[in-house]
Amino acid sequence: PAFFKDIPEQWKVRMSDLQAVVAMEQLKNLDYHNRKRRENAQILNTILRGSNGIAVPISIPEVEHIYLYYVLLVKKKTRLDDIRSLLISRRVDTQLNELTTSKELEVFGANSMDYPIFNRVSSNLLILPNGIYLDRNDISFVGNTVKTILDSIV
């Protein structure tokens, strides 16, 4: 396709027949997976909303969020690695921001200086587990543990 020539080489991926078959099978469950992540995110929002020093993902009425990542903005002065260590000691694994950084968008001609807010907050993003195989009890455990840890930090 013509648009393919405008994509930087390191982003080009050609799918094999096997990958295509797997993708087609996964697409059959896409609506269920998205619904499950939304349900999990709603539980996390209910538990975490109003906690001091964090911002939970917002919902926009015109948009149906799928919460592929459930990301908290942590406004506390404590290092995220310290928070993550406390959480892992209580059996909750988290991730740091692995989303595309503004610097990586330069391959598309974007200037990283055009994203001052992202540059400022990206090091304060904590990604919580929100997988489709986590049930209501698992998600509640994650949310309550995160809330307890974050509320204990000044």
PDB file of C-alpha atoms in Angstrom:
ATOM      1  CA  PRO A   1       0.000   0.000   0.000  1.00  0.00           C
ATOM      2  CA  ALA A   2       1.091   3.562  -0.694  1.00  0.00           C
ATOM      3  CA  PHE A   3       0.863   4.649   2.958  1.00  0.00           C
ATOM      4  CA  PHE A   4       3.338   1.906   3.907  1.00  0.00           C
ATOM      5  CA  LYS A   5       6.228   3.825   2.315  1.00  0.00           C
ATOM      6  CA  ASP A   6       5.723   6.709   4.785  1.00  0.00           C
ATOM      7  CA  ILE A   7       6.157   4.483   7.843  1.00  0.00           C
ATOM      8  CA  PRO A   8       9.699   4.421   9.285  1.00  0.00           C
ATOM      9  CA  GLU A   9      11.514   1.116   8.658  1.00  0.00           C
ATOM     10  CA  GLN A  10      11.727   0.188  12.361  1.00  0.00           C
ATOM     11  CA  TRP A  11       7.906   0.310  12.612  1.00  0.00           C
ATOM     12  CA  LYS A  12       7.212  -1.849   9.554  1.00  0.00           C
ATOM     13  CA  VAL A  13       6.075  -5.365  10.312  1.00  0.00           C
ATOM     14  CA  ARG A  14       4.833  -7.905   7.810  1.00  0.00           C
ATOM     15  CA  MET A  15       2.378 -10.450   9.129  1.00  0.00           C
ATOM     16  CA  SER A  16       2.805 -14.128   8.349  1.00  0.00           C
ATOM     17  CA  ASP A  17      -0.154 -16.356   7.530  1.00  0.00           C
ATOM     18  CA  LEU A  18       0.117 -17.944  10.972  1.00  0.00           C
ATOM     19  CA  GLN A  19       0.035 -14.558  12.696  1.00  0.00           C
ATOM     20  CA  ALA A  20      -2.987 -13.615  10.590  1.00  0.00           C
ATOM     21  CA  VAL A  21      -4.874 -16.764  11.636  1.00  0.00           C
ATOM     22  CA  VAL A  22      -4.102 -16.098  15.311  1.00  0.00           C
ATOM     23  CA  ALA A  23      -5.197 -12.468  14.948  1.00  0.00           C
ATOM     24  CA  MET A  24      -8.470 -13.486  13.279  1.00  0.00           C
ATOM     25  CA  GLU A  25      -9.226 -15.858  16.172  1.00  0.00           C
ATOM     26  CA  GLN A  26      -8.425 -13.167  18.731  1.00  0.00           C
ATOM     27  CA  LEU A  27     -10.716 -10.698  16.998  1.00  0.00           C
ATOM     28  CA  LYS A  28     -13.659 -13.028  17.693  1.00  0.00           C
ATOM     29  CA  ASN A  29     -13.251 -12.271  21.413  1.00  0.00           C
ATOM     30  CA  LEU A  30     -12.407  -8.587  21.120  1.00  0.00           C
ATOM     31  CA  ASP A  31     -15.772  -7.274  22.351  1.00  0.00           C
ATOM     32  CA  TYR A  32     -15.700  -9.588  25.370  1.00  0.00           C
ATOM     33  CA  HIS A  33     -12.112  -8.611  26.221  1.00  0.00           C
ATOM     34  CA  ASN A  34     -12.895  -4.904  25.932  1.00  0.00           C
ATOM     35  CA  ARG A  35     -16.014  -5.316  28.104  1.00  0.00           C
ATOM     36  CA  LYS A  36     -14.001  -7.233  30.729  1.00  0.00           C
ATOM     37  CA  ARG A  37     -11.304  -4.533  30.887  1.00  0.00           C
ATOM     38  CA  ARG A  38     -14.007  -1.851  31.217  1.00  0.00           C
ATOM     39  CA  GLU A  39     -15.603  -3.760  34.104  1.00  0.00           C
ATOM     40  CA  ASN A  40     -12.229  -4.135  35.816  1.00  0.00           C
ATOM     41  CA  ALA A  41     -11.472  -0.451  35.306  1.00  0.00           C
ATOM     42  CA  GLN A  42     -14.827   0.497  36.821  1.00  0.00           C
ATOM     43  CA  ILE A  43     -13.978  -1.509  39.959  1.00  0.00           C
ATOM     44  CA  LEU A  44     -10.564   0.176  40.168  1.00  0.00           C
ATOM     45  CA  ASN A  45     -12.142   3.612  39.623  1.00  0.00           C
ATOM     46  CA  THR A  46     -14.660   2.999  42.404  1.00  0.00           C
ATOM     47  CA  ILE A  47     -11.941   1.958  44.846  1.00  0.00           C
ATOM     48  CA  LEU A  48      -9.321   4.554  43.891  1.00  0.00           C
ATOM     49  CA  ARG A  49     -11.383   7.635  43.019  1.00  0.00           C
ATOM     50  CA  GLY A  50     -10.856  10.288  45.655  1.00  0.00           C
ATOM     51  CA  SER A  51      -7.575   8.842  46.930  1.00  0.00           C
ATOM     52  CA  ASN A  52      -5.149  11.550  47.849  1.00  0.00           C
ATOM     53  CA  GLY A  53      -2.261  12.256  45.482  1.00  0.00           C
ATOM     54  CA  ILE A  54      -3.405  10.322  42.413  1.00  0.00           C
ATOM     55  CA  ALA A  55      -5.571  10.849  39.379  1.00  0.00           C
ATOM     56  CA  VAL A  56      -7.550   7.933  37.943  1.00  0.00           C
ATOM     57  CA  PRO A  57      -8.377   7.680  34.238  1.00  0.00           C
ATOM     58  CA  ILE A  58     -11.263   9.896  33.225  1.00  0.00           C
ATOM     59  CA  SER A  59     -14.223   8.862  31.143  1.00  0.00           C
ATOM     60  CA  ILE A  60     -15.448  10.994  28.291  1.00  0.00           C
ATOM     61  CA  PRO A  61     -19.140  10.387  27.531  1.00  0.00           C
ATOM     62  CA  GLU A  62     -18.652  10.454  23.742  1.00  0.00           C
ATOM     63  CA  VAL A  63     -15.817   7.902  23.852  1.00  0.00           C
ATOM     64  CA  GLU A  64     -15.857   4.274  24.909  1.00  0.00           C
ATOM     65  CA  HIS A  65     -12.526   3.655  26.656  1.00  0.00           C
ATOM     66  CA  ILE A  66     -11.212   0.069  26.488  1.00  0.00           C
ATOM     67  CA  TYR A  67      -8.583   0.483  29.246  1.00  0.00           C
ATOM     68  CA  LEU A  68      -5.921  -1.528  27.489  1.00  0.00           C
ATOM     69  CA  TYR A  69      -3.761   0.110  30.146  1.00  0.00           C
ATOM     70  CA  TYR A  70      -5.151   1.287  33.480  1.00  0.00           C
ATOM     71  CA  VAL A  71      -2.857   4.217  34.206  1.00  0.00           C
ATOM     72  CA  LEU A  72      -2.666   6.261  37.391  1.00  0.00           C
ATOM     73  CA  LEU A  73      -1.034   9.671  37.547  1.00  0.00           C
ATOM     74  CA  VAL A  74       0.841   9.646  40.854  1.00  0.00           C
ATOM     75  CA  LYS A  75       1.249  13.169  42.241  1.00  0.00           C
ATOM     76  CA  LYS A  76       3.193  12.170  45.345  1.00  0.00           C
ATOM     77  CA  LYS A  77       6.861  13.047  45.791  1.00  0.00           C
ATOM     78  CA  THR A  78       7.795   9.414  46.483  1.00  0.00           C
ATOM     79  CA  ARG A  79       9.685   7.644  43.704  1.00  0.00           C
ATOM     80  CA  LEU A  80       7.539   5.261  41.679  1.00  0.00           C
ATOM     81  CA  ASP A  81      10.119   2.509  42.142  1.00  0.00           C
ATOM     82  CA  ASP A  82       9.614   2.774  45.921  1.00  0.00           C
ATOM     83  CA  ILE A  83       5.836   2.555  45.503  1.00  0.00           C
ATOM     84  CA  ARG A  84       6.264  -0.426  43.178  1.00  0.00           C
ATOM     85  CA  SER A  85       8.490  -2.176  45.728  1.00  0.00           C
ATOM     86  CA  LEU A  86       5.838  -1.751  48.417  1.00  0.00           C
ATOM     87  CA  LEU A  87       3.170  -3.081  46.071  1.00  0.00           C
ATOM     88  CA  ILE A  88       5.211  -6.084  44.928  1.00  0.00           C
ATOM     89  CA  SER A  89       5.839  -6.997  48.580  1.00  0.00           C
ATOM     90  CA  ARG A  90       2.033  -7.248  48.857  1.00  0.00           C
ATOM     91  CA  ARG A  91       1.698  -9.334  45.648  1.00  0.00           C
ATOM     92  CA  VAL A  92       0.653  -6.544  43.272  1.00  0.00           C
ATOM     93  CA  ASP A  93       2.874  -6.130  40.234  1.00  0.00           C
ATOM     94  CA  THR A  94       2.749  -2.870  38.306  1.00  0.00           C
ATOM     95  CA  GLN A  95       4.522  -1.316  35.362  1.00  0.00           C
ATOM     96  CA  LEU A  96       6.063   2.037  34.693  1.00  0.00           C
ATOM     97  CA  ASN A  97       5.125   4.022  31.631  1.00  0.00           C
ATOM     98  CA  GLU A  98       5.846   1.892  28.581  1.00  0.00           C
ATOM     99  CA  LEU A  99       3.716   3.983  26.293  1.00  0.00           C
ATOM    100  CA  THR A 100       5.262   5.788  23.373  1.00  0.00           C
ATOM    101  CA  THR A 101       7.275   8.768  24.532  1.00  0.00           C
ATOM    102  CA  SER A 102       7.116  12.081  22.758  1.00  0.00           C
ATOM    103  CA  LYS A 103      10.770  11.584  21.748  1.00  0.00           C
ATOM    104  CA  GLU A 104       9.830   8.387  19.863  1.00  0.00           C
ATOM    105  CA  LEU A 105       7.283  10.335  17.815  1.00  0.00           C
ATOM    106  CA  GLU A 106      10.110  12.238  16.133  1.00  0.00           C
ATOM    107  CA  VAL A 107      10.333   9.471  13.511  1.00  0.00           C
ATOM    108  CA  PHE A 108       6.953  10.769  12.295  1.00  0.00           C
ATOM    109  CA  GLY A 109       8.199  14.346  12.172  1.00  0.00           C
ATOM    110  CA  ALA A 110       6.780  15.396  15.555  1.00  0.00           C
ATOM    111  CA  ASN A 111       8.803  17.705  17.780  1.00  0.00           C
ATOM    112  CA  SER A 112       9.013  16.359  21.343  1.00  0.00           C
ATOM    113  CA  MET A 113       8.889  19.951  22.617  1.00  0.00           C
ATOM    114  CA  ASP A 114       5.297  20.142  21.285  1.00  0.00           C
ATOM    115  CA  TYR A 115       4.211  17.809  24.129  1.00  0.00           C
ATOM    116  CA  PRO A 116       5.188  19.650  27.338  1.00  0.00           C
ATOM    117  CA  ILE A 117       2.455  18.101  29.493  1.00  0.00           C
ATOM    118  CA  PHE A 118       3.285  14.556  28.424  1.00  0.00           C
ATOM    119  CA  ASN A 119       6.981  15.224  29.012  1.00  0.00           C
ATOM    120  CA  ARG A 120       6.182  16.491  32.523  1.00  0.00           C
ATOM    121  CA  VAL A 121       3.842  13.675  33.626  1.00  0.00           C
ATOM    122  CA  SER A 122       5.214  10.609  31.826  1.00  0.00           C
ATOM    123  CA  SER A 123       7.621   9.804  34.659  1.00  0.00           C
ATOM    124  CA  ASN A 124       4.700   9.812  37.129  1.00  0.00           C
ATOM    125  CA  LEU A 125       2.557   7.189  35.421  1.00  0.00           C
ATOM    126  CA  LEU A 126       1.908   3.862  37.143  1.00  0.00           C
ATOM    127  CA  ILE A 127       0.198   1.090  35.186  1.00  0.00           C
ATOM    128  CA  LEU A 128      -1.980  -1.270  37.233  1.00  0.00           C
ATOM    129  CA  PRO A 129      -2.963  -4.824  36.288  1.00  0.00           C
ATOM    130  CA  ASN A 130      -6.239  -4.834  34.350  1.00  0.00           C
ATOM    131  CA  GLY A 131      -6.040  -8.119  32.489  1.00  0.00           C
ATOM    132  CA  ILE A 132      -9.014 -10.025  31.149  1.00  0.00           C
ATOM    133  CA  TYR A 133      -8.155 -13.063  33.289  1.00  0.00           C
ATOM    134  CA  LEU A 134      -8.443 -11.139  36.559  1.00  0.00           C
ATOM    135  CA  ASP A 135     -11.782 -11.656  38.265  1.00  0.00           C
ATOM    136  CA  ARG A 136     -13.675  -9.230  40.514  1.00  0.00           C
ATOM    137  CA  ASN A 137     -11.818 -10.456  43.625  1.00  0.00           C
ATOM    138  CA  ASP A 138      -8.420 -10.075  41.947  1.00  0.00           C
ATOM    139  CA  ILE A 139      -9.183  -6.543  40.746  1.00  0.00           C
ATOM    140  CA  SER A 140     -10.603  -5.567  44.144  1.00  0.00           C
ATOM    141  CA  PHE A 141      -7.437  -6.882  45.796  1.00  0.00           C
ATOM    142  CA  VAL A 142      -5.283  -4.823  43.416  1.00  0.00           C
ATOM    143  CA  GLY A 143      -7.355  -1.675  43.939  1.00  0.00           C
ATOM    144  CA  ASN A 144      -7.532  -1.973  47.731  1.00  0.00           C
ATOM    145  CA  THR A 145      -3.817  -2.748  48.022  1.00  0.00           C
ATOM    146  CA  VAL A 146      -2.865   0.211  45.821  1.00  0.00           C
ATOM    147  CA  LYS A 147      -5.196   2.484  47.805  1.00  0.00           C
ATOM    148  CA  THR A 148      -3.749   1.322  51.140  1.00  0.00           C
ATOM    149  CA  ILE A 149      -0.153   1.857  49.963  1.00  0.00           C
ATOM    150  CA  LEU A 150      -0.784   5.235  48.348  1.00  0.00           C
ATOM    151  CA  ASP A 151      -2.862   6.514  51.274  1.00  0.00           C
ATOM    152  CA  SER A 152      -0.028   5.572  53.660  1.00  0.00           C
ATOM    153  CA  ILE A 153       2.479   7.748  51.748  1.00  0.00           C
ATOM    154  CA  VAL A 154       2.543  11.410  52.654  1.00  0.00           C
TER     155      VAL A 154
END
